[in-house]
Coordinates of C-alpha atoms (C1' of nucleotides) in Angstrom, one line a residue:
Chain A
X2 CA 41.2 -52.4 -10.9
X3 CA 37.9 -51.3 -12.2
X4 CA 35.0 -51.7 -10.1
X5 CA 32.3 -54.1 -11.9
X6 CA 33.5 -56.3 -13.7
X7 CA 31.1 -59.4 -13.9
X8 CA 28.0 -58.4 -16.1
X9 CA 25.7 -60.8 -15.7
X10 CA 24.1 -62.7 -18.7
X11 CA 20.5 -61.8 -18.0
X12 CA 21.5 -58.1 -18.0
X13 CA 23.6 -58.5 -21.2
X14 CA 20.6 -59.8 -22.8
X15 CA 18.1 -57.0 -21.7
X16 CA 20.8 -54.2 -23.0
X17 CA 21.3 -56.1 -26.0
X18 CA 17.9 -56.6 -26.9
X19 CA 16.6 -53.0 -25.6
X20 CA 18.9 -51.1 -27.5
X21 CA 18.3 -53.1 -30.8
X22 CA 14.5 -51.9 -30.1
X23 CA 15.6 -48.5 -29.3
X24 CA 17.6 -48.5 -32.7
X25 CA 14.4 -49.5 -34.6
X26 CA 16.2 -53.0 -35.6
X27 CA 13.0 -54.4 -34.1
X28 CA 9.9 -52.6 -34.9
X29 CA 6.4 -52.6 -33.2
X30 CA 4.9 -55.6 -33.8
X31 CA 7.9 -57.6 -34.9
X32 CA 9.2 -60.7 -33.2
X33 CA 12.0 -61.6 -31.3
X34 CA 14.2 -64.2 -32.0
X35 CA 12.6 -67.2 -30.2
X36 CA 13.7 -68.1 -26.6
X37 CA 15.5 -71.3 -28.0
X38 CA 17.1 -69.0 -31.0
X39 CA 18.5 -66.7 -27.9
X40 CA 19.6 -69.5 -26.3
X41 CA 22.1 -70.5 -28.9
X42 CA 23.2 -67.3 -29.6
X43 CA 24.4 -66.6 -25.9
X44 CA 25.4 -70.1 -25.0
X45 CA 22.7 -70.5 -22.2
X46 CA 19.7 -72.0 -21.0
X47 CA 15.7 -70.7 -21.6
X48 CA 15.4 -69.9 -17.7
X49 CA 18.5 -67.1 -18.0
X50 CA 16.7 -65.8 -21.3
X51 CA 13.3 -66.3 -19.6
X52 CA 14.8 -63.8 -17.1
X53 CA 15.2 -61.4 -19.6
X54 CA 12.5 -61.4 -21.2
X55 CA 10.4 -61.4 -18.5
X56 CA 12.4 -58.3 -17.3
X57 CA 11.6 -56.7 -21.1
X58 CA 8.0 -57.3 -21.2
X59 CA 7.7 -55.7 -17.4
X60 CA 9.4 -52.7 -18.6
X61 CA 6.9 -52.4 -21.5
X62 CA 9.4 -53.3 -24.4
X63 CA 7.6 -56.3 -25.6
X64 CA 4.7 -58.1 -24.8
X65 CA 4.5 -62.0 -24.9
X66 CA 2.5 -64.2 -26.7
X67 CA 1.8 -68.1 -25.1
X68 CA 2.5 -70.0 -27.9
X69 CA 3.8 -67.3 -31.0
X70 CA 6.5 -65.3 -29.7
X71 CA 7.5 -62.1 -27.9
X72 CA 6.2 -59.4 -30.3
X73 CA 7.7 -55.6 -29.8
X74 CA 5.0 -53.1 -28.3
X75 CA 4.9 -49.7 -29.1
X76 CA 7.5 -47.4 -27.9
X77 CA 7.1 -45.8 -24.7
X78 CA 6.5 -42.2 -24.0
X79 CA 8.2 -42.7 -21.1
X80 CA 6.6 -43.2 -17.7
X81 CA 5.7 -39.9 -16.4
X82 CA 6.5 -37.3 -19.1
X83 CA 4.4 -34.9 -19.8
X84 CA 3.6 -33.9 -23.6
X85 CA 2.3 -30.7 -24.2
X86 CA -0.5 -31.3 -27.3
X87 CA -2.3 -29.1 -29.1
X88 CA -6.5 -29.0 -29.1
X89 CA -5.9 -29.1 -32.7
X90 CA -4.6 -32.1 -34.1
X91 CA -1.2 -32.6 -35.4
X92 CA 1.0 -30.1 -33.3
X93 CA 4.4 -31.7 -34.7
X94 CA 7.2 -31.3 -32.3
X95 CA 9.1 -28.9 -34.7
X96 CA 6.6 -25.9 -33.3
X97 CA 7.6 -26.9 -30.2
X98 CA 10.8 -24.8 -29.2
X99 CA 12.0 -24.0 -25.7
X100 CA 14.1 -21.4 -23.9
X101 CA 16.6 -21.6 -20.7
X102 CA 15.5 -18.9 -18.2
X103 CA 17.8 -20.5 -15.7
X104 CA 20.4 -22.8 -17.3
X105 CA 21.4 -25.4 -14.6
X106 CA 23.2 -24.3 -11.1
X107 CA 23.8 -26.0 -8.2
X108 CA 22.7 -24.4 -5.1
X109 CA 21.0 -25.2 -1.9
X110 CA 17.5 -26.2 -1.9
X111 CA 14.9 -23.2 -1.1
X112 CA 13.9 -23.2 2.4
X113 CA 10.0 -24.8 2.7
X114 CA 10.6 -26.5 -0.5
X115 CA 7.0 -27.8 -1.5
X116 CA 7.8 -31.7 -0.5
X117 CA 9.9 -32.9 2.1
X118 CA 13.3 -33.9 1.8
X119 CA 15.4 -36.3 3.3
X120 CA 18.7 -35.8 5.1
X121 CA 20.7 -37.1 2.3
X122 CA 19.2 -35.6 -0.3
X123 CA 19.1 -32.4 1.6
X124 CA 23.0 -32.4 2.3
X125 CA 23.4 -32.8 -0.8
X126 CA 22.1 -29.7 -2.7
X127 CA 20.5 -29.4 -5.6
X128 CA 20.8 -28.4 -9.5
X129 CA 18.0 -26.0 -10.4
X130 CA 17.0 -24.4 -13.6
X131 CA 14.1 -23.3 -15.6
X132 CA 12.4 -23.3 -18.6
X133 CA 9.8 -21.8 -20.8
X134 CA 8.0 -23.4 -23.6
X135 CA 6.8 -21.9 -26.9
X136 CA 4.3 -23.7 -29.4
X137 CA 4.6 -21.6 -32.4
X138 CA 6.1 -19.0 -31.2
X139 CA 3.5 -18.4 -28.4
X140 CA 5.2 -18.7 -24.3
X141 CA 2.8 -21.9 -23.3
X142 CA 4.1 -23.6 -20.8
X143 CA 6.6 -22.3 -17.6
X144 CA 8.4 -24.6 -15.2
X145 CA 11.1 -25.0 -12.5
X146 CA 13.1 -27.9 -12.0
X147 CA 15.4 -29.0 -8.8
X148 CA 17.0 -32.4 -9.3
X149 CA 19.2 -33.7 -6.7
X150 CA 22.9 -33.2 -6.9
X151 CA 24.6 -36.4 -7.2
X152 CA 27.5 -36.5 -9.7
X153 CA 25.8 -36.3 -13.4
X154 CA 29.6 -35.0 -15.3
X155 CA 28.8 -32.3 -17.9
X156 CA 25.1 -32.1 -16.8
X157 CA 25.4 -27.9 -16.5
X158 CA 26.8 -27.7 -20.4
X159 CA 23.7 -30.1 -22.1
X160 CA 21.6 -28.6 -24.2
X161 CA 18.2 -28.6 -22.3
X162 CA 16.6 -26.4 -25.3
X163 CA 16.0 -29.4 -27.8
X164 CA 15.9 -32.6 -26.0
X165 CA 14.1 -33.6 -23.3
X166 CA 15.4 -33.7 -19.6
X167 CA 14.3 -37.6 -19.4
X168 CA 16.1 -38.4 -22.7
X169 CA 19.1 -36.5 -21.4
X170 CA 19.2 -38.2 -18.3
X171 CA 18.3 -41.9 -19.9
X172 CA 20.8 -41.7 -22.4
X173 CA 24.0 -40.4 -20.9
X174 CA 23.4 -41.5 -17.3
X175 CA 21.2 -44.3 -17.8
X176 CA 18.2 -42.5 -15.7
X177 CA 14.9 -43.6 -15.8
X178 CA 11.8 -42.4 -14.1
X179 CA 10.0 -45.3 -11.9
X180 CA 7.2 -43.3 -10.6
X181 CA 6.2 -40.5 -9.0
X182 CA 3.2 -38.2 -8.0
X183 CA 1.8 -34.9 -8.7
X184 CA -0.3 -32.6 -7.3
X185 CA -2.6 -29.9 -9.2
X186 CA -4.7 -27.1 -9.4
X187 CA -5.9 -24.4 -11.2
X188 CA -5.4 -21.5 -10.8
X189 CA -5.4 -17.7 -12.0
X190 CA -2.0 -16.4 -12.9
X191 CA 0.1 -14.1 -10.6
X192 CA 2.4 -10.8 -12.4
X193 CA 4.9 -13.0 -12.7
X194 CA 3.7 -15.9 -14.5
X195 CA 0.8 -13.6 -16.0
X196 CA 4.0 -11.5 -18.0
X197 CA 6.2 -14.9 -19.1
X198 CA 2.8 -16.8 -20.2
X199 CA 1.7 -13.3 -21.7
X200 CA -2.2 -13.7 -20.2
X201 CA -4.1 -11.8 -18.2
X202 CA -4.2 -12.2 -14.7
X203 CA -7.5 -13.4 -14.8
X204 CA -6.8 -16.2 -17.5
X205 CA -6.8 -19.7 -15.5
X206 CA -3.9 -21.9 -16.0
X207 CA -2.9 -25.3 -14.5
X208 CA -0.4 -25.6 -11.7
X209 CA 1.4 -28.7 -11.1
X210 CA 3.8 -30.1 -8.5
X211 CA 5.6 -32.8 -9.3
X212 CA 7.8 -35.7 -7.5
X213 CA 9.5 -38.3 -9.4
X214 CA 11.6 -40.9 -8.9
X215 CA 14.2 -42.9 -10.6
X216 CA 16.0 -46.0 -10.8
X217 CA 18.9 -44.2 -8.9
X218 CA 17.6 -44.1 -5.4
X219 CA 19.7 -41.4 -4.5
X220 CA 18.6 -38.9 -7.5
X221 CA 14.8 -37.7 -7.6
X222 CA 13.3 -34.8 -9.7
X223 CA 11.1 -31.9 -8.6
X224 CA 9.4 -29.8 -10.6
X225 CA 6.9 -27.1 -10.8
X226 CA 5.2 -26.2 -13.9
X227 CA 2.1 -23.4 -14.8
X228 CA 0.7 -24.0 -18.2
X229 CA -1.8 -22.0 -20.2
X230 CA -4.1 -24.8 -21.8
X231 CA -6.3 -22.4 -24.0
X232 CA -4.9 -23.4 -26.8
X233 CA -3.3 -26.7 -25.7
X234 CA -3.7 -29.4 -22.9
X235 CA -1.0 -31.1 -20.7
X236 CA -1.3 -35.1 -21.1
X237 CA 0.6 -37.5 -19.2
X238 CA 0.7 -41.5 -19.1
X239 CA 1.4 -43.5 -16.2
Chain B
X27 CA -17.3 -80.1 -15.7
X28 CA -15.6 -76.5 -14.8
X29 CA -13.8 -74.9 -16.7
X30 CA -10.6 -73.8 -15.1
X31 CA -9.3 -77.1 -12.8
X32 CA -5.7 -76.5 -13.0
X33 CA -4.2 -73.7 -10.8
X34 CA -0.5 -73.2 -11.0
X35 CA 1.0 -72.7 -7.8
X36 CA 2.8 -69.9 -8.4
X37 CA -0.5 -68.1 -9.2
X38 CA -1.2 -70.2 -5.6
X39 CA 1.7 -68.4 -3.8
X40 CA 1.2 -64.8 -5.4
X41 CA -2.5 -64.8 -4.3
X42 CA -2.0 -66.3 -0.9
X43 CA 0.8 -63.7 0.1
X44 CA -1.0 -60.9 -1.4
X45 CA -4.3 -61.9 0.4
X46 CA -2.0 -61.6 3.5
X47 CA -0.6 -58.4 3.1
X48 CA -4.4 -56.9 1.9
X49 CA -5.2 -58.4 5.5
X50 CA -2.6 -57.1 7.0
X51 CA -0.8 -59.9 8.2
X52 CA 2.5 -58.7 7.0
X53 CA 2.8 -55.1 7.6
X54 CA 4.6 -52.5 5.9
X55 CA 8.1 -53.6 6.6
X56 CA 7.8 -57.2 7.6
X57 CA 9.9 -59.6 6.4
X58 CA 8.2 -62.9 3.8
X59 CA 9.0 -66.1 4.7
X60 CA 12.2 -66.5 3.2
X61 CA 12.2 -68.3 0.1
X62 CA 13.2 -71.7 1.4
X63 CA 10.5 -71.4 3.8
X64 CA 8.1 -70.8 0.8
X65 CA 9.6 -73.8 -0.7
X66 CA 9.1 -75.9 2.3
X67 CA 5.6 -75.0 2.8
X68 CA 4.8 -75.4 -0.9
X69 CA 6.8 -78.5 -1.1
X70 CA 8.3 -76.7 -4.1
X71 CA 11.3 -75.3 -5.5
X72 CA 13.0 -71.8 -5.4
X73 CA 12.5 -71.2 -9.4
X74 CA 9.1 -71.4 -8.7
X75 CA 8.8 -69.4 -5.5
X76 CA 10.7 -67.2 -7.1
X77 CA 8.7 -66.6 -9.9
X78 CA 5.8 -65.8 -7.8
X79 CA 8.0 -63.2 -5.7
X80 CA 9.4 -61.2 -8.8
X81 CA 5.5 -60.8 -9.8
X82 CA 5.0 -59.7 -5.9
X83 CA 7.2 -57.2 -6.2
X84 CA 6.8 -56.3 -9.7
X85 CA 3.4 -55.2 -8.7
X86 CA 4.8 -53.1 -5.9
X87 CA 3.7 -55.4 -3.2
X88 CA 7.1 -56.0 -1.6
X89 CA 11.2 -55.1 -2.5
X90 CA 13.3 -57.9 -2.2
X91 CA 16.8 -57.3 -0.6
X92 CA 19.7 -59.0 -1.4
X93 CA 21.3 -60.7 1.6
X94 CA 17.6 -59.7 3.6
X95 CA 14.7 -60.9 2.5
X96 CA 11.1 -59.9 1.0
X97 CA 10.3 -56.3 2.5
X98 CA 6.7 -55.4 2.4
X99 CA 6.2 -52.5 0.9
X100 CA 4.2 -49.4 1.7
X101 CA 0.5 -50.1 0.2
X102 CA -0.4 -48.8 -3.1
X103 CA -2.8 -46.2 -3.3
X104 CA -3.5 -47.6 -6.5
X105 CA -2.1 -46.9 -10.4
X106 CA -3.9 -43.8 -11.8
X107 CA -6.3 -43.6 -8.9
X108 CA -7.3 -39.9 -7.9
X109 CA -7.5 -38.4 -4.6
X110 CA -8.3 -34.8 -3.3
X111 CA -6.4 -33.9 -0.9
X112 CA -7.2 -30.4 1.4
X113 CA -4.4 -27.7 1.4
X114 CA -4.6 -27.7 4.8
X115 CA -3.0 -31.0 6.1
X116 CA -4.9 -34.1 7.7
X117 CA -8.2 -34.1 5.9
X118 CA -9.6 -37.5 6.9
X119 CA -11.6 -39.3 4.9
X120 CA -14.7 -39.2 6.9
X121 CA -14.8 -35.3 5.3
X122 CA -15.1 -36.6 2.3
X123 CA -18.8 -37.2 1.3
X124 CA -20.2 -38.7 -2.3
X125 CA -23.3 -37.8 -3.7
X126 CA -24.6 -39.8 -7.2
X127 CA -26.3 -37.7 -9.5
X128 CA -26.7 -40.6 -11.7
X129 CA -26.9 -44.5 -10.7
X130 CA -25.2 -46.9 -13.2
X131 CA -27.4 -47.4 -16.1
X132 CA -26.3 -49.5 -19.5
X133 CA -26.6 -47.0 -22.6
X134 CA -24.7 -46.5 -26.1
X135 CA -21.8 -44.4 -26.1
X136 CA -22.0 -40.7 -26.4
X137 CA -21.5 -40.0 -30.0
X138 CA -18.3 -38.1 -30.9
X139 CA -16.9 -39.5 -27.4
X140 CA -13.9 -38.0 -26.2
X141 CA -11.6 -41.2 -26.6
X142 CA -11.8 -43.5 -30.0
X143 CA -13.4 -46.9 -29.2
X144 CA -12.7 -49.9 -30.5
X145 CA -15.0 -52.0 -32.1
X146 CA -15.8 -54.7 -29.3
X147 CA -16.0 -51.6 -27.2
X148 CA -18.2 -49.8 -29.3
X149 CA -20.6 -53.0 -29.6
X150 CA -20.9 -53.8 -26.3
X151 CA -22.1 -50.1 -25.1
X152 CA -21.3 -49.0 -21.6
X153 CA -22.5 -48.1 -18.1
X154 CA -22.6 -44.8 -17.2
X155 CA -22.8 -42.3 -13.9
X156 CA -21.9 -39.6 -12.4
X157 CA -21.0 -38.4 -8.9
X158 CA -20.5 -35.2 -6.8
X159 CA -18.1 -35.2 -4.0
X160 CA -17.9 -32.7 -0.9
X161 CA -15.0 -32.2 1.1
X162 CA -17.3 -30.7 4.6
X163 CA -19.9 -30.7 3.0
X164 CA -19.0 -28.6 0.1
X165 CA -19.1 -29.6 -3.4
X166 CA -15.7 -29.9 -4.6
X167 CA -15.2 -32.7 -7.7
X168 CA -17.9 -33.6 -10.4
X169 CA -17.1 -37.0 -12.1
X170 CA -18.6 -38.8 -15.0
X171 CA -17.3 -41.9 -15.7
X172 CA -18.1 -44.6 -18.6
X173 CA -17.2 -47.9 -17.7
X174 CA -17.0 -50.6 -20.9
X175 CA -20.0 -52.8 -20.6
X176 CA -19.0 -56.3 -19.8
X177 CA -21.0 -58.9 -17.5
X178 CA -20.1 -56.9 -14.0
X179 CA -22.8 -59.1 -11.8
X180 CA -24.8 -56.7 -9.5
X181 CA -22.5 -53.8 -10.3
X182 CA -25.4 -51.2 -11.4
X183 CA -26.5 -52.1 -7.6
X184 CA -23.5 -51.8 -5.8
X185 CA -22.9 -48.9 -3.5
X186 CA -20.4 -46.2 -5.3
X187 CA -21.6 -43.7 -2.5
X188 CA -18.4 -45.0 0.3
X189 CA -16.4 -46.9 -1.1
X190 CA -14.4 -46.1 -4.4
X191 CA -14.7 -47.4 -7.6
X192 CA -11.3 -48.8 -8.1
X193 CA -12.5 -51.1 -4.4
X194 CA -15.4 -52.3 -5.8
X195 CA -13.9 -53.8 -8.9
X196 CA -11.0 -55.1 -7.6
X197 CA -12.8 -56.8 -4.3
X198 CA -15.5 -57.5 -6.3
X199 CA -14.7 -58.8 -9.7
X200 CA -10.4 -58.7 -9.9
X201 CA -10.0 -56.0 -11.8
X202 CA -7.3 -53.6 -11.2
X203 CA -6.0 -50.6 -13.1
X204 CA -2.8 -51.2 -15.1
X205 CA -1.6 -48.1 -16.7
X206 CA -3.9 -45.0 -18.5
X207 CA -3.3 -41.5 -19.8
X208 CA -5.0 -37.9 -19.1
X209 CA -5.0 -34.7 -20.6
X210 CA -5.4 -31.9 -18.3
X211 CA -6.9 -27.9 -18.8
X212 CA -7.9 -25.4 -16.2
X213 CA -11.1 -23.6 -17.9
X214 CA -13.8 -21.4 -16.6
X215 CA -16.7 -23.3 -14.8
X216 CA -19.2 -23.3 -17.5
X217 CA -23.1 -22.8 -15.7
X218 CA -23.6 -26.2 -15.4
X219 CA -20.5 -26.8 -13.4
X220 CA -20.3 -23.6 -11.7
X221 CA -23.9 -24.7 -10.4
X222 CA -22.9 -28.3 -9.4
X223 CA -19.5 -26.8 -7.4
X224 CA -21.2 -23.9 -6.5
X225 CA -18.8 -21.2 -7.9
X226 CA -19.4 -18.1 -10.1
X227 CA -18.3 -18.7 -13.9
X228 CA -15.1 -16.6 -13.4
X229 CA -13.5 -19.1 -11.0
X230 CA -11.0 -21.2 -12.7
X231 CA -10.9 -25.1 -12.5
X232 CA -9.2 -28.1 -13.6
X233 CA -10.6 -30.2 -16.4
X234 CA -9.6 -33.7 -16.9
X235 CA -10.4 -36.8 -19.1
X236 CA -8.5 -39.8 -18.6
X237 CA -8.8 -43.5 -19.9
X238 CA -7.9 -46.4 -18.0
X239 CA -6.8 -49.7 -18.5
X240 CA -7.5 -52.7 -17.2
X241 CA -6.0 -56.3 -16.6
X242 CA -9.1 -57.0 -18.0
X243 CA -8.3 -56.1 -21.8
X244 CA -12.2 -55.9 -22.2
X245 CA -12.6 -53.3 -19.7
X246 CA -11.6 -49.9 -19.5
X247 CA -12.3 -47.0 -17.6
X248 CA -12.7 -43.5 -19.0
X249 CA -13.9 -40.7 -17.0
X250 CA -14.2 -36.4 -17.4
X251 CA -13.9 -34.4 -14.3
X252 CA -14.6 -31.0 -13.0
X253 CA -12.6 -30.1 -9.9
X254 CA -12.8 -26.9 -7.8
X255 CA -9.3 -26.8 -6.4
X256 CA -9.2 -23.6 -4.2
X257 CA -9.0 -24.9 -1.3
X258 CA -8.2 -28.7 -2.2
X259 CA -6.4 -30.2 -5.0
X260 CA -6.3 -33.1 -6.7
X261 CA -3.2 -36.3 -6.2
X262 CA -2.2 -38.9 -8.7
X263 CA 0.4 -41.3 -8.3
X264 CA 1.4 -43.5 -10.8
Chain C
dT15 C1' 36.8 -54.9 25.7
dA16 C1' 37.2 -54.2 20.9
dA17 C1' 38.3 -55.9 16.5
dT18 C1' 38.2 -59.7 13.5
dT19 C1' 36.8 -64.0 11.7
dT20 C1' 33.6 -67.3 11.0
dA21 C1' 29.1 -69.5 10.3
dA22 C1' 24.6 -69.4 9.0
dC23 C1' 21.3 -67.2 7.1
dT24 C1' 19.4 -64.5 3.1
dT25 C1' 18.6 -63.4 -2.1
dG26 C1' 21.0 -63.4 -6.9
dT27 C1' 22.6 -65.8 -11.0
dA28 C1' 23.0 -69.9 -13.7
dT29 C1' 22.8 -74.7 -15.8
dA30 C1' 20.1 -78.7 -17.3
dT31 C1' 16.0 -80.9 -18.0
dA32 C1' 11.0 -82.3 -18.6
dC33 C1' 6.4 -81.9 -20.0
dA34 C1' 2.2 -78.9 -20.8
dA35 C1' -0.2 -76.0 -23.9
dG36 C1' -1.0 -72.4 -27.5
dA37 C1' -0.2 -71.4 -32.7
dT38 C1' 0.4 -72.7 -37.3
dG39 C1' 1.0 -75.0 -41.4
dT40 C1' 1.1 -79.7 -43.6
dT41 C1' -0.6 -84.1 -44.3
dT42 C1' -4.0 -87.4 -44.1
dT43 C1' -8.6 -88.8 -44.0
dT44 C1' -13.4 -88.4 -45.0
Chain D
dA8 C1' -13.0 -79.8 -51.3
dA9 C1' -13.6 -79.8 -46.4
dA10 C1' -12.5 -81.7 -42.0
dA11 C1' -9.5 -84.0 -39.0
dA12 C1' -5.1 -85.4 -37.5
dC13 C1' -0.4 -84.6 -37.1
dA14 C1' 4.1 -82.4 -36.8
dT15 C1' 6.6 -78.7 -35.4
dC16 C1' 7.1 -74.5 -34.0
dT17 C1' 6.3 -71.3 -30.0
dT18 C1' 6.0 -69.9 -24.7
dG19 C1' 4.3 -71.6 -19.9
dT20 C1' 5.1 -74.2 -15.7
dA21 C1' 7.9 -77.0 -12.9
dT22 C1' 11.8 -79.8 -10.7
dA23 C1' 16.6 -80.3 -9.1
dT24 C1' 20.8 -78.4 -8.3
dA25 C1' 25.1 -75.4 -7.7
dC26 C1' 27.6 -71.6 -6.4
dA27 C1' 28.0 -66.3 -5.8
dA28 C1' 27.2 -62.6 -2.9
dG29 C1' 24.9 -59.6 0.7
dT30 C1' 23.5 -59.5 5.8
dT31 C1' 23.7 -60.6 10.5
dA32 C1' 24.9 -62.4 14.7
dA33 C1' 27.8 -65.5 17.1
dA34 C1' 32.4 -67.1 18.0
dT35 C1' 37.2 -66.2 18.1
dT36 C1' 41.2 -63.6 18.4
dA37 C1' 44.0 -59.7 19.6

DNA sequence: TAATTTAACTTGTATATACAAGATGTTTTT
DNA sequence: AAAAACATCTTGTATATACAAGTTAAATTA
């Protein structure tokens, strides 16, 4: 006997409808199909499909229009990511490239670990690994990760070097970021982030702690990052 | 004759239970009414109830339980909304001092403003000013902020000195920050700055510019700030 | 007493329906 | 030809109802 096995309309509907957005089937600015058209096609009523795509245009997938329609809004960054841009315009991602300093291991959590844990999360361990950032070649961007360890199968063997942690953990595990806070400084670089950023210790770079969490109450993602913004800037949307 | 008469009564119920949780008549962790209640006191039904409580809690004002009830949740510090926080722990807010350098006036944009405008925007110019903030008396954060000017009655005269800018508009005139984006450098303090914080030129800080928006889709709010973060740093939740 | 069952609450999902009100193109009137 | 009226789309608000499913405490049973 499998576990769940009544999927309920509404949620049909949102999967359905996300992932022909996702695909590109419906492009920014299109139209959906109109409440009554997505009534016939799942057999239902408007208030099931009202549901949805009330759930859709909360989520930032489409906005809705009194009168013309719900029209697709532009694709998400994704709530929380941080992109790395360059002062100059037009850093395509293809200069951005990233190296595994750590690739991912369960362990314990570090003792005074910079936010506070709670007993769960703490008996459970961690997966930890790190990462540094190039933009042309040139070491920008350094930062340590502990996630919680619940079971993600096959999470040690991804490829962390070309996609991005949050698209890993969307697409194969369904993971999204809700929210989450940050703190941050500036700082000047110590040896050790001084020698993998190749600056001088007296070059100022930005420090940030981070705490997110996801739509899986049990899993929440911790990382600490030290970036060199001469060149580039950090950006974030929330 | 006025303009708006008709007020729908789920905009009645969201506003009425959010009004009692701002008071503090349902604390963190209180259980709502439960929705029959609602119904009852509304002489309504649970579709419409229900409507306003999915808003409620889409706006992070309470988690509904299955099986429980409405939970009142832990209040928002607010979307995008700074705060500086001391390394050491517990710094109250009476430490925290604000100094205006500049009162609200109404000018034209900067040219070659840091964010692209938008026509309307452009047209309608902006108010503009600029605060200093001390943590114990020491200057800590320089803020400039440029605020889209639409009719905001008495704003230029309202006091930005104790109470935040984010309380004042939504108190004041509804307006509440829905979602915005920042980039983020540490640089040297340049003289002006390193005069305003009070640092020598070699003492690194965090740059920030960030755009806000509002549920007012006239209004936004973009500010650039200077923040000496040695022995504080700066907090964003989103 | 301790474990189990039941009852009574809660929210979640869903159907069926009605009318209001915004958007838009067509038809009629001026 | 321009303006007004209309028809027909769309989403918005609302009522009324039914049953499923999670939670909790009381009642029953062992």
């Amino acid at each position: 006997m499998s576990k769940k096995e009544v999927v309920h309309l509404y949620k049909k509907v949102i999967e359905d409808l996300k992932s022909l957005i996702e695909k590109g089937e419906y492009k920014k600015g299109d139209l959906l199909p109109s409440e009554n058209d997505l009534c016939k096609s799942y057999d239902t009523t408007r208030v099931t499909i009202r549901q949805a795509l009330s759930a859709l245009a909360n989520q930032g997938y489409i906005t809705r229009k009194h009168g013309k329609g719900s029209i697709v809004s532009e694709p998400k960054t994704g709530l929380g990511i941080l992109s790395l841009s360059g002062v100059t315009a037009g850093v395509g991602d293809q200069k951005l490239t990233t190296s595994i300093l750590q690739k991912p291991i369960k362990r314990e959590w570090p003792d005074n670990f910079f936010y506070k844990l709670d007993e769960r999360e703490s008996d459970a361990g961690c997966i930890f690994f790190s990462r540094l950032r190039f933009i042309n070649s040139v070491p920008v961007l350094y930062e340590e990760t502990h996630i919680t360890n619940i079971d993600l199968p096959h999470f040690s063997s991804r490829n962390l070097e070309n996609r991005s942690l949050f698209k890993i953990l969307k697409d194969n595990y369904k993971i999204e970021v809700k929210e989450g806070e940050q703190k941050i400084w500036a700082i000047h670089a110590d040896k050790n982030i001084s020698a993998l950023l190749n600056i001088k210790t007296t070059h100022p770079i930005v420090h940030m702690k981070r705490r997110l969490q996801t739509n899986n109450k049990e899993l929440r993602i911790y990382s600490s990052l030290y970036c060199n913004t001469e060149e580039n800037f950090l950006q974030d949307s929330f």
